[in-house]
mmCIF file of C-alpha atoms and ligand atoms in Angstrom:
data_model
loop_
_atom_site.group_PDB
_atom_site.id
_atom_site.type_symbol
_atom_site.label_atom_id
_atom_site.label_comp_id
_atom_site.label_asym_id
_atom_site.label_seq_id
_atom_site.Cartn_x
_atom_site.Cartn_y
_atom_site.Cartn_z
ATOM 1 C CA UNK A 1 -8.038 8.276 -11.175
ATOM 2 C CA UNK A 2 -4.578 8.306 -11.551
ATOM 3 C CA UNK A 3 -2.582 4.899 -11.272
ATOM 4 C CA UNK A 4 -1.699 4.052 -7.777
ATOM 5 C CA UNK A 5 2.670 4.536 -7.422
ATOM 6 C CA UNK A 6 3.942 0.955 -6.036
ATOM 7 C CA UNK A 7 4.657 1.420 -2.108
ATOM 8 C CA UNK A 8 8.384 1.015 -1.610
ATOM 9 C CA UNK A 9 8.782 -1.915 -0.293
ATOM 10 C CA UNK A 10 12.664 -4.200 1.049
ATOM 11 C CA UNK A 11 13.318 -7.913 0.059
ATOM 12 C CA UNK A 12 10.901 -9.890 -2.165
ATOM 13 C CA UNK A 13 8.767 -12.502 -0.385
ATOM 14 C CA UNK A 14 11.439 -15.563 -0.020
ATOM 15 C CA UNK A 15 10.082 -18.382 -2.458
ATOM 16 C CA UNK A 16 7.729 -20.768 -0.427
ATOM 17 C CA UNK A 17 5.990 -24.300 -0.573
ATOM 18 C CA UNK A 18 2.403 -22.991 -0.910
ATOM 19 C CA UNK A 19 -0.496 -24.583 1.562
ATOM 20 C CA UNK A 20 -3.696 -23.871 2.234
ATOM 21 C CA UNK A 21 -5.585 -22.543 5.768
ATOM 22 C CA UNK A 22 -9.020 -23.288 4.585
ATOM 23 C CA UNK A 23 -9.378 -20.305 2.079
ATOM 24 C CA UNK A 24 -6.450 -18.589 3.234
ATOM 25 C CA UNK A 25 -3.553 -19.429 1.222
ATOM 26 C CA UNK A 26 0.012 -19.250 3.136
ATOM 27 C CA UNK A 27 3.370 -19.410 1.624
ATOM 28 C CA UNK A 28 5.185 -16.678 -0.743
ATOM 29 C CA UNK A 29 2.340 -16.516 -3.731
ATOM 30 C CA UNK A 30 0.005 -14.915 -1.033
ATOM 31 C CA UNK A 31 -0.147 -12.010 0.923
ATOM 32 C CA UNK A 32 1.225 -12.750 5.060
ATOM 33 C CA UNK A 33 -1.447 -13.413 7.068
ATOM 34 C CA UNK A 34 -2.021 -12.109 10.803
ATOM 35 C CA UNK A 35 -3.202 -14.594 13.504
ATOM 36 C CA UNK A 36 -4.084 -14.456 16.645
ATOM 37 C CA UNK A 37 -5.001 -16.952 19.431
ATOM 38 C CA UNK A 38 -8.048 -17.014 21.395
ATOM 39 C CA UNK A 39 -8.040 -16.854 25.555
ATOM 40 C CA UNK A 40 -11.758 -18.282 26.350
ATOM 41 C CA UNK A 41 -12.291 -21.954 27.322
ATOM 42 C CA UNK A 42 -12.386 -23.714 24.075
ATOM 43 C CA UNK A 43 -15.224 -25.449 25.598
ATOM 44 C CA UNK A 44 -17.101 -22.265 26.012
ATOM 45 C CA UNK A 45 -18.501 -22.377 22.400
ATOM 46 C CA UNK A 46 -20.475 -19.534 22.402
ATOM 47 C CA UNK A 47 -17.935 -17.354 24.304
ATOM 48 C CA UNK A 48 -14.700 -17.965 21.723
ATOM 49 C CA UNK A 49 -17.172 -17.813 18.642
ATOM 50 C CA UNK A 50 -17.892 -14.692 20.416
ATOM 51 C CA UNK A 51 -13.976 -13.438 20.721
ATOM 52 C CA UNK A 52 -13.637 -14.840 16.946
ATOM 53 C CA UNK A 53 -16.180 -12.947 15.487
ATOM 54 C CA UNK A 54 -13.970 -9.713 17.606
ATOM 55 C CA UNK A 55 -10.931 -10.860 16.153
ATOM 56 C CA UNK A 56 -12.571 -11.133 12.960
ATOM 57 C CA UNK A 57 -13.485 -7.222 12.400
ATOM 58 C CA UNK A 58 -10.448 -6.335 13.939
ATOM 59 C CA UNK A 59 -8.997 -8.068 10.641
ATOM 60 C CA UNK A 60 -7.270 -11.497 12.072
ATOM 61 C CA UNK A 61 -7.082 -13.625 9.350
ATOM 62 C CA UNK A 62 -6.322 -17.060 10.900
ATOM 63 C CA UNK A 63 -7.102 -17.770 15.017
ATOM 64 C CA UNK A 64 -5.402 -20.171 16.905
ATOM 65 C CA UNK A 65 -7.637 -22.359 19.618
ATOM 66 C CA UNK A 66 -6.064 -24.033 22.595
ATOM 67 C CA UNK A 67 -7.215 -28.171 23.091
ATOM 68 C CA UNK A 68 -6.406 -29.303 26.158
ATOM 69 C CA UNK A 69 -9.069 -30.997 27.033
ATOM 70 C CA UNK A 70 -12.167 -33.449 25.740
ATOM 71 C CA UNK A 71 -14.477 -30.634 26.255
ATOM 72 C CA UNK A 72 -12.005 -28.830 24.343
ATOM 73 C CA UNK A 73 -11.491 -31.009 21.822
ATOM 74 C CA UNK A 74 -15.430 -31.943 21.414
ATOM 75 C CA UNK A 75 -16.275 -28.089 21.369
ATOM 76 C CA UNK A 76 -14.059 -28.253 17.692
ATOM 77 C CA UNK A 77 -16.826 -29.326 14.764
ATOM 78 C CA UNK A 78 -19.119 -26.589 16.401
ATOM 79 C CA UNK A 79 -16.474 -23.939 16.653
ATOM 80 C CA UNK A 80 -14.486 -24.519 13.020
ATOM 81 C CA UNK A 81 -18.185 -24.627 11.337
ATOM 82 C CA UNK A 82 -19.357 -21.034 12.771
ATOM 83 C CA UNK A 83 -16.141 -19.833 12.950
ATOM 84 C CA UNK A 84 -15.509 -17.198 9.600
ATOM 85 C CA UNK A 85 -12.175 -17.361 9.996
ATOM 86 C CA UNK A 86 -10.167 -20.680 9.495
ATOM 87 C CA UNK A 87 -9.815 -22.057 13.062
ATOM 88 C CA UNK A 88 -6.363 -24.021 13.678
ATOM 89 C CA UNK A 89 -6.328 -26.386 16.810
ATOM 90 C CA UNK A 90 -3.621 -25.871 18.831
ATOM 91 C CA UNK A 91 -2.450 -29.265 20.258
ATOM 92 C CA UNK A 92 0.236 -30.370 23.496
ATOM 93 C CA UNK A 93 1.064 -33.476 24.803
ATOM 94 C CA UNK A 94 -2.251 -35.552 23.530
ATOM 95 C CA UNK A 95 -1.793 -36.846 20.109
ATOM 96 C CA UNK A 96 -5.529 -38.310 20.296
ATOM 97 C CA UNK A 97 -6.619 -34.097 20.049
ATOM 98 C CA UNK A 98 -4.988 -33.712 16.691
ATOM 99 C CA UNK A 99 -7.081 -36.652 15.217
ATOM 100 C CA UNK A 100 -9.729 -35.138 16.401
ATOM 101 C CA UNK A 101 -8.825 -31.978 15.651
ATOM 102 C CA UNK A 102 -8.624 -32.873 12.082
ATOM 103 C CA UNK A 103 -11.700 -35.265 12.445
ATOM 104 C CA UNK A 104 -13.384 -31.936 13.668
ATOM 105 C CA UNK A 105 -12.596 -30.262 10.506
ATOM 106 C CA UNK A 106 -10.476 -27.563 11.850
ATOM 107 C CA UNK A 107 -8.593 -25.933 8.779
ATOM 108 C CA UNK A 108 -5.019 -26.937 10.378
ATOM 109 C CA UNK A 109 -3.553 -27.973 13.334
ATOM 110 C CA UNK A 110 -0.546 -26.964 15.605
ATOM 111 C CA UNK A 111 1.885 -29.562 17.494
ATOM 112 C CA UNK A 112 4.508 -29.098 19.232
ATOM 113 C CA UNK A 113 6.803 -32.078 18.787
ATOM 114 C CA UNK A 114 9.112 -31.273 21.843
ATOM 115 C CA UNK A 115 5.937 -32.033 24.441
ATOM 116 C CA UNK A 116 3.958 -34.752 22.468
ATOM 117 C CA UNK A 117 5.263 -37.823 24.017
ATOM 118 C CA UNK A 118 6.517 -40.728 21.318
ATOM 119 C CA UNK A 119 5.544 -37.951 18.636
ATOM 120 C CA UNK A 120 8.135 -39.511 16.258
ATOM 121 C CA UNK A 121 6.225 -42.618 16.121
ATOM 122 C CA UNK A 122 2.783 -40.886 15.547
ATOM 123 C CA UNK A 123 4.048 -39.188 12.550
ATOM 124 C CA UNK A 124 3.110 -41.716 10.047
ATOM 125 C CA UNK A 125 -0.224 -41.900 11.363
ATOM 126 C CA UNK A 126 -0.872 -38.274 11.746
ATOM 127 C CA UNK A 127 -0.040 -37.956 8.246
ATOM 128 C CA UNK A 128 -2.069 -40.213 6.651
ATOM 129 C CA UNK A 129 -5.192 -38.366 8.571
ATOM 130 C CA UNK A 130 -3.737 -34.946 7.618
ATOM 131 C CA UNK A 131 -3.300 -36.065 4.252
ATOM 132 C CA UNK A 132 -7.308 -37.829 4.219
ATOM 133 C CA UNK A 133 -9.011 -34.756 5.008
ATOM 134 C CA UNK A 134 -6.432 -32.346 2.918
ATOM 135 C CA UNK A 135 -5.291 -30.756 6.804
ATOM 136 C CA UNK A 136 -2.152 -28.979 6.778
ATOM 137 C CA UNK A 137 0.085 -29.035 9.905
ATOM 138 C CA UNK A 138 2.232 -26.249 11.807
ATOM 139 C CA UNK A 139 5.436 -27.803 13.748
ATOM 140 C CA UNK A 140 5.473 -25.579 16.398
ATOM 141 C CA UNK A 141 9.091 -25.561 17.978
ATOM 142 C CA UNK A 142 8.825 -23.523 21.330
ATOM 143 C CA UNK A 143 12.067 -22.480 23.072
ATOM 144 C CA UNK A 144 10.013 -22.988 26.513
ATOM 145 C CA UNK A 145 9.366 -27.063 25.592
ATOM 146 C CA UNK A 146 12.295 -27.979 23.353
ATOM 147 C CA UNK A 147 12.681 -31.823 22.474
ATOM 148 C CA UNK A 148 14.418 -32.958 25.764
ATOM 149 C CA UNK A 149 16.929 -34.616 23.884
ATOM 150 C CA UNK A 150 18.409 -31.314 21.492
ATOM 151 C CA UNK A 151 18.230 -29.754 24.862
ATOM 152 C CA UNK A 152 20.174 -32.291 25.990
ATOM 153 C CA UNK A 153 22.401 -32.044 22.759
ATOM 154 C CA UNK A 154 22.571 -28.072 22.706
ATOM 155 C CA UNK A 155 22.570 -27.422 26.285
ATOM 156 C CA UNK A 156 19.994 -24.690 25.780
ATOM 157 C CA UNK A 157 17.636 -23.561 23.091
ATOM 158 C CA UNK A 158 19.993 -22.070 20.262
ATOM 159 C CA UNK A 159 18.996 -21.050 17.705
ATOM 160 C CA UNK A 160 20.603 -24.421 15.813
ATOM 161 C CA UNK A 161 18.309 -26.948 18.792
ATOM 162 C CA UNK A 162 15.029 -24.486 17.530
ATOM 163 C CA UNK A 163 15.941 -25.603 13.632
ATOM 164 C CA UNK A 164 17.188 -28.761 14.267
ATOM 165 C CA UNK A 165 13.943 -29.819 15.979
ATOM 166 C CA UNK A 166 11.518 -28.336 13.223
ATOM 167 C CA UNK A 167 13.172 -29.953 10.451
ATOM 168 C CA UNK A 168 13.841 -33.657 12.050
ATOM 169 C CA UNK A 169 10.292 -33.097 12.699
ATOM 170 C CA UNK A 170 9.566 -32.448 9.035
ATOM 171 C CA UNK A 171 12.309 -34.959 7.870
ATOM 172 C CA UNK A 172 9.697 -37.584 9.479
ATOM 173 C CA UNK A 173 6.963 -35.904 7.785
ATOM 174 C CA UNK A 174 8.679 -36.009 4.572
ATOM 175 C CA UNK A 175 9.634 -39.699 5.007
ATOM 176 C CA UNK A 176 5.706 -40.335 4.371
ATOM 177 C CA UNK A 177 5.572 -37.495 1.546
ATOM 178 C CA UNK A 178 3.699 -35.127 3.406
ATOM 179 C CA UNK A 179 4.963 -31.828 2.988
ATOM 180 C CA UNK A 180 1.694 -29.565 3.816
ATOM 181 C CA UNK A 181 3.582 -28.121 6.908
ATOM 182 C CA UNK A 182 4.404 -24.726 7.880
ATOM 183 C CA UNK A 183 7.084 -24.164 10.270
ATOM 184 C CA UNK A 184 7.500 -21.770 13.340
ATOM 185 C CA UNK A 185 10.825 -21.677 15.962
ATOM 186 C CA UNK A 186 9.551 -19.074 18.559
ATOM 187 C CA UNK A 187 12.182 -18.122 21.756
ATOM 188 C CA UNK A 188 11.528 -15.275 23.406
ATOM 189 C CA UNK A 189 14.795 -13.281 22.816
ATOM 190 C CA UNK A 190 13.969 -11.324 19.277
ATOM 191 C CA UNK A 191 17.931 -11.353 18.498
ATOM 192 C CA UNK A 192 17.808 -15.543 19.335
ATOM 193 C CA UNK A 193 14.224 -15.622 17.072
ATOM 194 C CA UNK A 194 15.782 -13.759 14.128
ATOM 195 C CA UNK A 195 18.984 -15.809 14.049
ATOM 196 C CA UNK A 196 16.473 -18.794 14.184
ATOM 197 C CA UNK A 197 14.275 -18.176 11.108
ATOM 198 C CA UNK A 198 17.305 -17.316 9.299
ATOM 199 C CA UNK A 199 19.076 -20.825 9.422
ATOM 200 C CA UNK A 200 15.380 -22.440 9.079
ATOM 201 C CA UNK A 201 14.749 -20.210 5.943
ATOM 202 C CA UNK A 202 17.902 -20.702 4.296
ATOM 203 C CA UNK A 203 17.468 -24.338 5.102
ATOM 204 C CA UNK A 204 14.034 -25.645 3.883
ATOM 205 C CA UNK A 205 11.314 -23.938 1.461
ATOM 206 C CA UNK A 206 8.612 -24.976 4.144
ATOM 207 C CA UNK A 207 6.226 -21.521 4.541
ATOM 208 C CA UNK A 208 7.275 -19.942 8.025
ATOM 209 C CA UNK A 209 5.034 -18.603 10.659
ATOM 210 C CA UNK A 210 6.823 -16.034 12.899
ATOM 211 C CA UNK A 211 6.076 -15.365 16.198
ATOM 212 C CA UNK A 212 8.216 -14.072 19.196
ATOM 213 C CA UNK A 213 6.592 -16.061 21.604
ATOM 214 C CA UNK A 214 6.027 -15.014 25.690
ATOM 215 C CA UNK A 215 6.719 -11.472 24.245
ATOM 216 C CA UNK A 216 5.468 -9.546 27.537
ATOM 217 C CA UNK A 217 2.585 -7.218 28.628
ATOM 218 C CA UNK A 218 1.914 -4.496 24.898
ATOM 219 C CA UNK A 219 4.449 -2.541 25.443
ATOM 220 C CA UNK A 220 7.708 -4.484 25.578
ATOM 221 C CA UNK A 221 5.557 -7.333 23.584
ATOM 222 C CA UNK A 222 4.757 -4.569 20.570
ATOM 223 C CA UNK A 223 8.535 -3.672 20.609
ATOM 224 C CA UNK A 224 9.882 -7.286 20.521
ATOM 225 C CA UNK A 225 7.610 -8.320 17.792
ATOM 226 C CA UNK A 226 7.867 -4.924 16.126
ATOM 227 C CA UNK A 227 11.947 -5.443 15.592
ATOM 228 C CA UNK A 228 12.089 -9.117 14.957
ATOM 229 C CA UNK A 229 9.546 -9.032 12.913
ATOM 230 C CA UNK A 230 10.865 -6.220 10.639
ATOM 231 C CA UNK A 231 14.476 -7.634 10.768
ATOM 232 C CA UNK A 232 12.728 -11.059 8.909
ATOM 233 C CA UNK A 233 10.174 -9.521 6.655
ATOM 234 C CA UNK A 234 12.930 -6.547 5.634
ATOM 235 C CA UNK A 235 14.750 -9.870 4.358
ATOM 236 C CA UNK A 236 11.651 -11.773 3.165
ATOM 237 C CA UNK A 237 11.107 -14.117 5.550
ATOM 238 C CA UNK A 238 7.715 -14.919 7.449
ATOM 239 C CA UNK A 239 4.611 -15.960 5.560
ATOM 240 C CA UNK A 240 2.134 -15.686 8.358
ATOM 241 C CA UNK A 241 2.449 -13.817 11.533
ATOM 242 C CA UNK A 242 1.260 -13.586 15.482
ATOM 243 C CA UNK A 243 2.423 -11.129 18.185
ATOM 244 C CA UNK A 244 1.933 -12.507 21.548
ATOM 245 C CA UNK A 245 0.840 -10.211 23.816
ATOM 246 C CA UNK A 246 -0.069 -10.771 27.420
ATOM 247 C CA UNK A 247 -3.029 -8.528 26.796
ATOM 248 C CA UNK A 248 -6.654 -9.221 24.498
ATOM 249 C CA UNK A 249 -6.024 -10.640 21.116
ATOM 250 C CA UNK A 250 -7.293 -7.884 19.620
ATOM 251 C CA UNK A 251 -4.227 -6.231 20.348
ATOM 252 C CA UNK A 252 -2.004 -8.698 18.471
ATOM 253 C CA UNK A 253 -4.208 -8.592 15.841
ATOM 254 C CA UNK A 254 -3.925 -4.443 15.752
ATOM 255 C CA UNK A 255 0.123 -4.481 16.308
ATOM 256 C CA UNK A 256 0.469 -7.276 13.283
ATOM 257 C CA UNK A 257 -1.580 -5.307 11.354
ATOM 258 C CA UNK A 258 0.512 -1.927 11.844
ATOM 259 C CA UNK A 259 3.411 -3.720 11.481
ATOM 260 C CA UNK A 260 2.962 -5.198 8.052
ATOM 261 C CA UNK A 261 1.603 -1.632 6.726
ATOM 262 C CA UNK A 262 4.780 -0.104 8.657
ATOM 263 C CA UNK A 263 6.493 -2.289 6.066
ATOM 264 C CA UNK A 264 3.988 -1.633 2.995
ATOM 265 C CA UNK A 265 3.107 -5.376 2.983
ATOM 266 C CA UNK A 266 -0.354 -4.209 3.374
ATOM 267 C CA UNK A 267 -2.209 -1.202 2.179
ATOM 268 C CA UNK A 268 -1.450 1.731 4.886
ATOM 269 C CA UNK A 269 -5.236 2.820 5.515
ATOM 270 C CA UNK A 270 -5.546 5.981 8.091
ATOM 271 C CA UNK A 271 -1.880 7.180 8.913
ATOM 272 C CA UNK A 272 -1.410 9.781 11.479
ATOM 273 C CA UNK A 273 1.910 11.862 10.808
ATOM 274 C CA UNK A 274 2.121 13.776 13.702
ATOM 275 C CA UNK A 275 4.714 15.777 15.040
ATOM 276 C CA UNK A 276 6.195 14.829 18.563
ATOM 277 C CA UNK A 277 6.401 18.658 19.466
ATOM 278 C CA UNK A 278 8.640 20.802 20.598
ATOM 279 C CA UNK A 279 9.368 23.970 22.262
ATOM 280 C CA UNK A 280 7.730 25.867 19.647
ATOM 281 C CA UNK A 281 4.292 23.829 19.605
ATOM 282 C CA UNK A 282 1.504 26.549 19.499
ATOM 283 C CA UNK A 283 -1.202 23.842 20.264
ATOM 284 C CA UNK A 284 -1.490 20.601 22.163
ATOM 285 C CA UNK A 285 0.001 18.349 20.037
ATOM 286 C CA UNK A 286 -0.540 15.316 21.870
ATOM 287 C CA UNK A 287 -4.059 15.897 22.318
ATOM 288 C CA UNK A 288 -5.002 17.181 19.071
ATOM 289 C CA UNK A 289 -3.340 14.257 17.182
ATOM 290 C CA UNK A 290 -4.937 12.087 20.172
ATOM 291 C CA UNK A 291 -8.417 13.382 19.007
ATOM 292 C CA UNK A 292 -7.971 13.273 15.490
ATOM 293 C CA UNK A 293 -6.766 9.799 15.626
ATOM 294 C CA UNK A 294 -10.106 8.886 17.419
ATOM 295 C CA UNK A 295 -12.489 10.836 15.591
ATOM 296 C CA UNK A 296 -10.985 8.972 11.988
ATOM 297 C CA UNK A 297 -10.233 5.455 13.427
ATOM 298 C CA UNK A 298 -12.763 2.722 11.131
ATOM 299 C CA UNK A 299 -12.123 4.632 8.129
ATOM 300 C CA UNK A 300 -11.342 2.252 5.278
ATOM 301 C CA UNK A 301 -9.794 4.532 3.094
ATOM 302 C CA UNK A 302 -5.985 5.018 2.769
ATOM 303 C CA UNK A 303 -5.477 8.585 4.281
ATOM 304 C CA UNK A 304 -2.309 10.398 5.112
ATOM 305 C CA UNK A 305 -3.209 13.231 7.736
ATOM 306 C CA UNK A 306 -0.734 15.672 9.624
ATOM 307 C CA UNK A 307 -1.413 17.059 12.590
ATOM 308 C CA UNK A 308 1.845 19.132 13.202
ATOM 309 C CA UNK A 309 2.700 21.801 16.075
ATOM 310 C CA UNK A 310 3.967 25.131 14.240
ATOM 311 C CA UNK A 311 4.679 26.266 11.321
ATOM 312 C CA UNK A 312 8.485 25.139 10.629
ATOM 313 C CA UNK A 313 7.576 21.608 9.359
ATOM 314 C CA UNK A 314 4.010 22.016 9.794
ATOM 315 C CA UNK A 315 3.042 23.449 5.995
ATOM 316 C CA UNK A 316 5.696 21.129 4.511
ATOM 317 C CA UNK A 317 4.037 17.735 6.439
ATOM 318 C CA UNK A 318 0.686 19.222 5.835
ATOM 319 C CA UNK A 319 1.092 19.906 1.905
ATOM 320 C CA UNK A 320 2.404 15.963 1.370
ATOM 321 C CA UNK A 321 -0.367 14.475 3.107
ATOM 322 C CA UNK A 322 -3.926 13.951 1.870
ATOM 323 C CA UNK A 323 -4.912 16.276 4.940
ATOM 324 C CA UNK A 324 -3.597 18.382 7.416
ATOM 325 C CA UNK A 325 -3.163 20.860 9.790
ATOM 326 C CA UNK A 326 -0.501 23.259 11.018
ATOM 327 C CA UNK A 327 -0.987 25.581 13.974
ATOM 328 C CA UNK A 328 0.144 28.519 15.276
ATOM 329 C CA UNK A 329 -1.247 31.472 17.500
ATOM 330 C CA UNK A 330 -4.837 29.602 18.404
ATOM 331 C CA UNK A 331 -5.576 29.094 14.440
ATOM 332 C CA UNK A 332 -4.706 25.867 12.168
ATOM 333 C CA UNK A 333 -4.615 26.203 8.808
ATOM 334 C CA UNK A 334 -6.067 23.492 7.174
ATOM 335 C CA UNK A 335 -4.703 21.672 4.116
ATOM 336 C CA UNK A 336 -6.220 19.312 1.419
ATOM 337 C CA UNK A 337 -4.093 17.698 -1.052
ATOM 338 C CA UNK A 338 -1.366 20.428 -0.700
ATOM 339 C CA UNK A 339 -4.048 23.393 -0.425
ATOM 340 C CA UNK A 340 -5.056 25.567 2.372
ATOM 341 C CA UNK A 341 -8.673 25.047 1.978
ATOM 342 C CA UNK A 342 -9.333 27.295 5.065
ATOM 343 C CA UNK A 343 -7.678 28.766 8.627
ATOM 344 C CA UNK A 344 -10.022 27.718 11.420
ATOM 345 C CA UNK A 345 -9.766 28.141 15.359
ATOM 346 C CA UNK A 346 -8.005 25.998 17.549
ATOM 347 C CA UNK A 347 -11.454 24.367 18.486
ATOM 348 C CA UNK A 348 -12.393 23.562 15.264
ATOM 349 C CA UNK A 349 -9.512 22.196 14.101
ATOM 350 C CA UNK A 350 -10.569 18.336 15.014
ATOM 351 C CA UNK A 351 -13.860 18.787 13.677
ATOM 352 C CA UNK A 352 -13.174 20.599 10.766
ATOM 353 C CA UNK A 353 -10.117 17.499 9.825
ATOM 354 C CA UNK A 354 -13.291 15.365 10.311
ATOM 355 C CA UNK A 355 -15.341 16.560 7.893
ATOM 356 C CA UNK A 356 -12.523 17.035 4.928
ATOM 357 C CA UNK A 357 -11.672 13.420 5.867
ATOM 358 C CA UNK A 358 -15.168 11.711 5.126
ATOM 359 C CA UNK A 359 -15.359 13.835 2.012
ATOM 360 C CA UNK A 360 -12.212 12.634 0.651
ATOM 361 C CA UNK A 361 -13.459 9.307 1.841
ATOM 362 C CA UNK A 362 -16.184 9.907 -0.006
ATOM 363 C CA UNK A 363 -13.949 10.554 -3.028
ATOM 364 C CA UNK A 364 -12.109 7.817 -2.641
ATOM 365 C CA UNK A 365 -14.713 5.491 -2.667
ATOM 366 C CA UNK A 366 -16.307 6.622 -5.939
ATOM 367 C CA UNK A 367 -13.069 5.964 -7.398
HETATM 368 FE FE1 SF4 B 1 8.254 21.368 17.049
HETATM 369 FE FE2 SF4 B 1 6.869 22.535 15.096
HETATM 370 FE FE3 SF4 B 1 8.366 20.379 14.558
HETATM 371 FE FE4 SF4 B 1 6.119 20.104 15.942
HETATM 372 S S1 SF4 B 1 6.262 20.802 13.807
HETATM 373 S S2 SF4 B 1 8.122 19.227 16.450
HETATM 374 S S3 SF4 B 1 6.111 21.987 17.116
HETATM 375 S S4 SF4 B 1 9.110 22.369 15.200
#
């Protein structure tokens, strides 16, 4: 076929230590990765291979496991050998879990140096394990357990306590030349998150993981992430990515996903332009483009398809995507790469989408 156009895309990727997340390379020479965390007990082996394997098809790239206990921590070899995604250990307060975190084999591990007590003094030691079993490390700065003593210095979690914590944190690691770290400073104020990421990106070449952290239930949480997100990457910044959510993981893993083909840093696969109606909608628009989207969801192919309300933008929309449909007085006429293949009735008009969609899929995959 005909050579793909380049998606438009904003900034290019800002340039980046590489590291490695078992096979999933993060920094600016590979794509940004989505993550996700699971919510079962850790201990519970079967039950979070079971939510990995979910997260998994839903395409999460890296998952996150929480360690706060033995159990926890002894669950680990099992969990990062099954797992087919790299599993990273996620590790407060007990600097014993991230030696056996890496001892477990787990592809990287998280601390927090604001609630691991005497973590400065650990450094040296944590390195030289890191370093043994090639593990990189993520210093996870959280505006809800900031190093007591920048909050003493700051007053609050600025933006400047977030940095200043991350890199004095990677100053130590540095001190012992180990420099496989990625870097997050999460707060759960987008506009305090952005400001954050910008000092720590113009200030170190360590990859960055973003995250607005305690984001709230999907809606607000989708929104947060959404904008903060798009304000970095527009510029960029972020190398690997995780919306929290207070709802499944599989959400995060769907909103990170939209939101990096939102900015064409993935492949766009089914996109529903749909029109929000109006007062001259001649259909249900809602429901139609409800339907459609449910009736195409799982296809792998990249496919643009309107589903638009009349006829004023409806042909227009229609005749740019790869499929379409604009109605008007109980018919839709249906379009195929700018063609009306055919006028069908209202009730038709899902199935009828359907059916032009898997042949095109079809198409597309004999390409
Ligand atoms: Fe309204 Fe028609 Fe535009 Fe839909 S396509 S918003 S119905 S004018």
């Amino acid at each position: 076929g005909m050579p793909a156009t380049p998606a438009p895309t904003f900034a290019a990727r800002r340039k980046t230590r590489q590291l490695q997340v078992g096979p999933v390379g993060v920094g600016s020479d590979h794509p940004i990765s989505i993550q996700s965390m699971t919510t079962t007990l850790t201990a519970d082996v079967n039950a979070t291979l079971q939510q990995i394997a979910e997260l998994t098809a839903t395409g999460c790239d890296i998952v996150r496991v929480a360690c706060p206990s033995q159990d926890d921590a002894d669950a680990l070899p099992a969990i990062a050998a099954k797992s087919k995604i790299p599993v990273i250990a996620d590790i407060h307060f007990q600097p014993k879990y991230v030696f056996a975190a890496i001892e477990a084999g787990c592809a990287a591990v998280r601390v927090n140096p604001g609630n691991i007590k005497k973590f400065d003094d650990k450094v040296a030691e944590i390195a030289r394990a890191a370093r043994d079993r090639g593990t990189p490390i993520r210093i996870g700065v959280n505006a809800g357990s900031l190093d007591p003593r920048l909050l003493a210095k700051h007053g609050k979690a600025t933006p400047e306590a977030l940095v200043e914590s991350a890199l004095w944190e990677a100053s130590l690691f540095a001190e012992h030349d180990f420099h496989d770290i990625k870097i997050s400073v999460k707060h759960h104020d987008p506009v305090v998150m952005v400001r954050a990421y910008e000092l720590l990106a113009e200030t170190c070449d360590y990859p960055l993981h973003l995250g607005v952290t305690e984001a709230g239930p999907a809606f607000q949480g989708t929104i947060k992430s959404a904008v903060a997100f798009g304000a970095l990457l527009s510029k960029g910044i972020g190398d690997t990515i995780r919306v929290s959510l207070s709802a499944p993981p599989i959400e995060e893993v769907k909103v990170g996903t939209q939101i990096l083909q939102s900015l064409n840093l993935r492949p766009r696969k089914l996109e529903i332009v749909s029109c929000p109606s109006c007062g001259r909608a001649q259909v249900d628009v809602y429901k139609l483009a409800d339907e459609v989207t449910a009736g195409l969801t799982g296809m792998e192919v990249p496919l643009r398809v309107a589903v638009m309300g009349c006829v004023v933008n409806g042909p227009g929309e229609a005749r740019e995507a790869d499929l379409g449909v604009a109605s008007g007085n109980g018919k839709g006429q249906i379009f195929v790469k700018g063609k009306v293949i055919k006028t069908v009735p209202e009730h038709a008009i899902v199935e009828t989408l359907i059916e032009e969609a898997l042949k095109i899929a079809e198409t597309m995959d004999a390409e």
